[in-house]
PDB file of C-alpha atoms in Angstrom:
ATOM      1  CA  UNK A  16      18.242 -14.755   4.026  1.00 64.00           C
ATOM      2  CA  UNK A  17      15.052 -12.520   2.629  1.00 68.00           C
ATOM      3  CA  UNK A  18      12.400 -14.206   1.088  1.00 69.00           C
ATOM      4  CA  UNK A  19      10.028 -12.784  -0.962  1.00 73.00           C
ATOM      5  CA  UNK A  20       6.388 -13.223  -1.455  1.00 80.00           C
ATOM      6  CA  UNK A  21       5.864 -12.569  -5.129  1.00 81.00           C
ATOM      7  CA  UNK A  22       1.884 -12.552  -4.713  1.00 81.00           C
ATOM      8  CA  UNK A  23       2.622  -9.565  -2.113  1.00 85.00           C
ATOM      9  CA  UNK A  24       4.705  -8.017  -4.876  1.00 86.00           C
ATOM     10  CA  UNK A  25       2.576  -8.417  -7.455  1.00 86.00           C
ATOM     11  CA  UNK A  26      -0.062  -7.254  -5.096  1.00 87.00           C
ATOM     12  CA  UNK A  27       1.752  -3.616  -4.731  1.00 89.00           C
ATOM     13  CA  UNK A  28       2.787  -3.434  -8.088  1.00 92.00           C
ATOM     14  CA  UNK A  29      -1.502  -3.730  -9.330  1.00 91.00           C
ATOM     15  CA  UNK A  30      -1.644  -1.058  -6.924  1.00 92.00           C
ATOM     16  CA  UNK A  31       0.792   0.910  -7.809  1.00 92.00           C
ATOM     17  CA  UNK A  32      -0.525   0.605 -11.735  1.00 95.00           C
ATOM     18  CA  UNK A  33      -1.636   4.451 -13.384  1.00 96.00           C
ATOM     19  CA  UNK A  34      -5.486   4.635 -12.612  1.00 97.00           C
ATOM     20  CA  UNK A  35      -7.123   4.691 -16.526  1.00 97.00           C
ATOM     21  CA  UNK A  36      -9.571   7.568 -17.660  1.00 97.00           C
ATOM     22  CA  UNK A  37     -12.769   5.834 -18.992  1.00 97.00           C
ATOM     23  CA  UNK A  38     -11.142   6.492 -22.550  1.00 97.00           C
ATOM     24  CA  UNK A  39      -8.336   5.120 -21.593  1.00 97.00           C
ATOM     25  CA  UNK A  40      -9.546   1.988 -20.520  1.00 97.00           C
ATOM     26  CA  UNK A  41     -12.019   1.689 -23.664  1.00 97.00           C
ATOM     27  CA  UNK A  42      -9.097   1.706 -26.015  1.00 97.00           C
ATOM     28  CA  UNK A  43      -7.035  -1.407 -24.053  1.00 97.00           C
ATOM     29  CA  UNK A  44     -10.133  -3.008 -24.080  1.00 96.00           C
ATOM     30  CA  UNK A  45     -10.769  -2.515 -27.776  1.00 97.00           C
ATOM     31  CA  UNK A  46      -6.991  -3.135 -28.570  1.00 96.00           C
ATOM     32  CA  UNK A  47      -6.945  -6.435 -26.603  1.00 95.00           C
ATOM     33  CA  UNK A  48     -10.270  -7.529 -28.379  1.00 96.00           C
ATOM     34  CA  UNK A  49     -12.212  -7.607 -24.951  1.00 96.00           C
ATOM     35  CA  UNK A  50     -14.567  -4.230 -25.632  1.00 97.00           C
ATOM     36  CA  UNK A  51     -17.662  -6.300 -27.345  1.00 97.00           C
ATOM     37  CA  UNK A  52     -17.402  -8.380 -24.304  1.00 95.00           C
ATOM     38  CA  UNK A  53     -17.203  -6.137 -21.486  1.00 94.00           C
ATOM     39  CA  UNK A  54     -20.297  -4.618 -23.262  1.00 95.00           C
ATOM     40  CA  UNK A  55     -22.287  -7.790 -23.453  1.00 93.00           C
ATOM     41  CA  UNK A  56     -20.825  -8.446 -19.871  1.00 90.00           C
ATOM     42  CA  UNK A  57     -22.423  -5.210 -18.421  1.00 91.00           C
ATOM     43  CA  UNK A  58     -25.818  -5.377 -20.442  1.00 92.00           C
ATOM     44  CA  UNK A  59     -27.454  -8.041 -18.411  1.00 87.00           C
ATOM     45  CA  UNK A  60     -25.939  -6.555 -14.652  1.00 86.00           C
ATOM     46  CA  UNK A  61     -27.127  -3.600 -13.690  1.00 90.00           C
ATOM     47  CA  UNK A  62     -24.241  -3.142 -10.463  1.00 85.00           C
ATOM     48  CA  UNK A  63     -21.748  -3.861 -12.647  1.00 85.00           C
ATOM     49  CA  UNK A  64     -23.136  -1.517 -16.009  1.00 91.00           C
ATOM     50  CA  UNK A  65     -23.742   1.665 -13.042  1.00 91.00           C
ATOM     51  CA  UNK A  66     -20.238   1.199 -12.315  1.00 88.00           C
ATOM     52  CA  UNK A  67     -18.659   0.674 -15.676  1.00 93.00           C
ATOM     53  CA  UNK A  68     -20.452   3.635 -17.204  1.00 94.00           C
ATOM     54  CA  UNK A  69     -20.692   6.423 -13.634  1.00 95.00           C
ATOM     55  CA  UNK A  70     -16.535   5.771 -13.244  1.00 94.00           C
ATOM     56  CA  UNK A  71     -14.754   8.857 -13.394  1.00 96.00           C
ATOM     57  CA  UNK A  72     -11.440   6.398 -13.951  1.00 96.00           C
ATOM     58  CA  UNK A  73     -10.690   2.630 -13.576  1.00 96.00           C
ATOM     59  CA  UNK A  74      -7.999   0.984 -10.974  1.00 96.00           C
ATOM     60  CA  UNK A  75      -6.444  -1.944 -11.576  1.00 96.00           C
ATOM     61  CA  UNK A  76      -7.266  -3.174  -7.584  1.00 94.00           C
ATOM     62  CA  UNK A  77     -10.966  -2.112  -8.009  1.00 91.00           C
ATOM     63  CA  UNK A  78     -13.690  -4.802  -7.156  1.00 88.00           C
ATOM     64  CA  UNK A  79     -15.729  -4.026 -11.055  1.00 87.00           C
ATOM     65  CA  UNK A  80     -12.200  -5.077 -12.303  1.00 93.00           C
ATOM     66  CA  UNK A  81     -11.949  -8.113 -10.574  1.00 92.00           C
ATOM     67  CA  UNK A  82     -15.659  -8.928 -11.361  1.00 88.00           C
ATOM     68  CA  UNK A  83     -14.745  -8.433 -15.083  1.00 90.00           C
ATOM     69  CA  UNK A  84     -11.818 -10.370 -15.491  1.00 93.00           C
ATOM     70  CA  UNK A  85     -13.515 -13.419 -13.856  1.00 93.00           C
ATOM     71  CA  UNK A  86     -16.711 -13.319 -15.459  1.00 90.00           C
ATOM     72  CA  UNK A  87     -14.335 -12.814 -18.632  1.00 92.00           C
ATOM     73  CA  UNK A  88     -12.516 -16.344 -17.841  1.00 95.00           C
ATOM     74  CA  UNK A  89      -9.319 -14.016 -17.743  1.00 96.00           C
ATOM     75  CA  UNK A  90      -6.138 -14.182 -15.090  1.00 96.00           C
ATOM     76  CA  UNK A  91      -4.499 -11.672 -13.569  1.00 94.00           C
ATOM     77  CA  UNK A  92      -1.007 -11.617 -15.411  1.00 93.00           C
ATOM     78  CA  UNK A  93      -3.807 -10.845 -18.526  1.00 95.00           C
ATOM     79  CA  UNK A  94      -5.620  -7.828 -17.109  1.00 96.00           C
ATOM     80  CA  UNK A  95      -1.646  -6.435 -15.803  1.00 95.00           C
ATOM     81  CA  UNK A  96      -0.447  -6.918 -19.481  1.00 95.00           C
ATOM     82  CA  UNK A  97      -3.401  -5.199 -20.483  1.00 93.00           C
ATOM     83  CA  UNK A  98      -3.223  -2.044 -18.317  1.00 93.00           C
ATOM     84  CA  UNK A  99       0.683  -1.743 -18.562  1.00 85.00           C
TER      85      UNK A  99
END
């Protein structure tokens, strides 16, 4: 009998999601009503702004994303529905 370990697939399937060009990403935000907040989410942390506005794309697996989507009281299966 296999078992499977659906955090290990969900795991490969976040990495396995299309990396998002910074306009890209922008418009999900903006379509899932999160854009004001990433902005007012960045303003205040500096780490977090350099990153948001120097990326030349956004992963799904990155560490800024993760950051985000906690500070943003947001779970995972969100931020997937988001980027698929």
């Amino acid at each position: 009998m296999i078992t499977i370990d659906q955090g290990k697939v969900m795991e490969i399937k976040r990495q396995n999601m299309p990396n998002l060009t910074p306009i890209e990403f922008d418009t999900k935000l903006k379509n899932n009503g999160l854009y004001d907040a990433v902005q007012e989410l960045i303003k205040d942390n500096f780490e977090i702004r350099i990153a948001y506005n120097r990326a030349t794309f956004f992963s799904r697996t990155t560490s800024f994303i993760d950051q985000a989507r906690i500070a943003l009281g947001l779970t995972d299966e969100q931020v997937d529905a988001m980027w698929e």
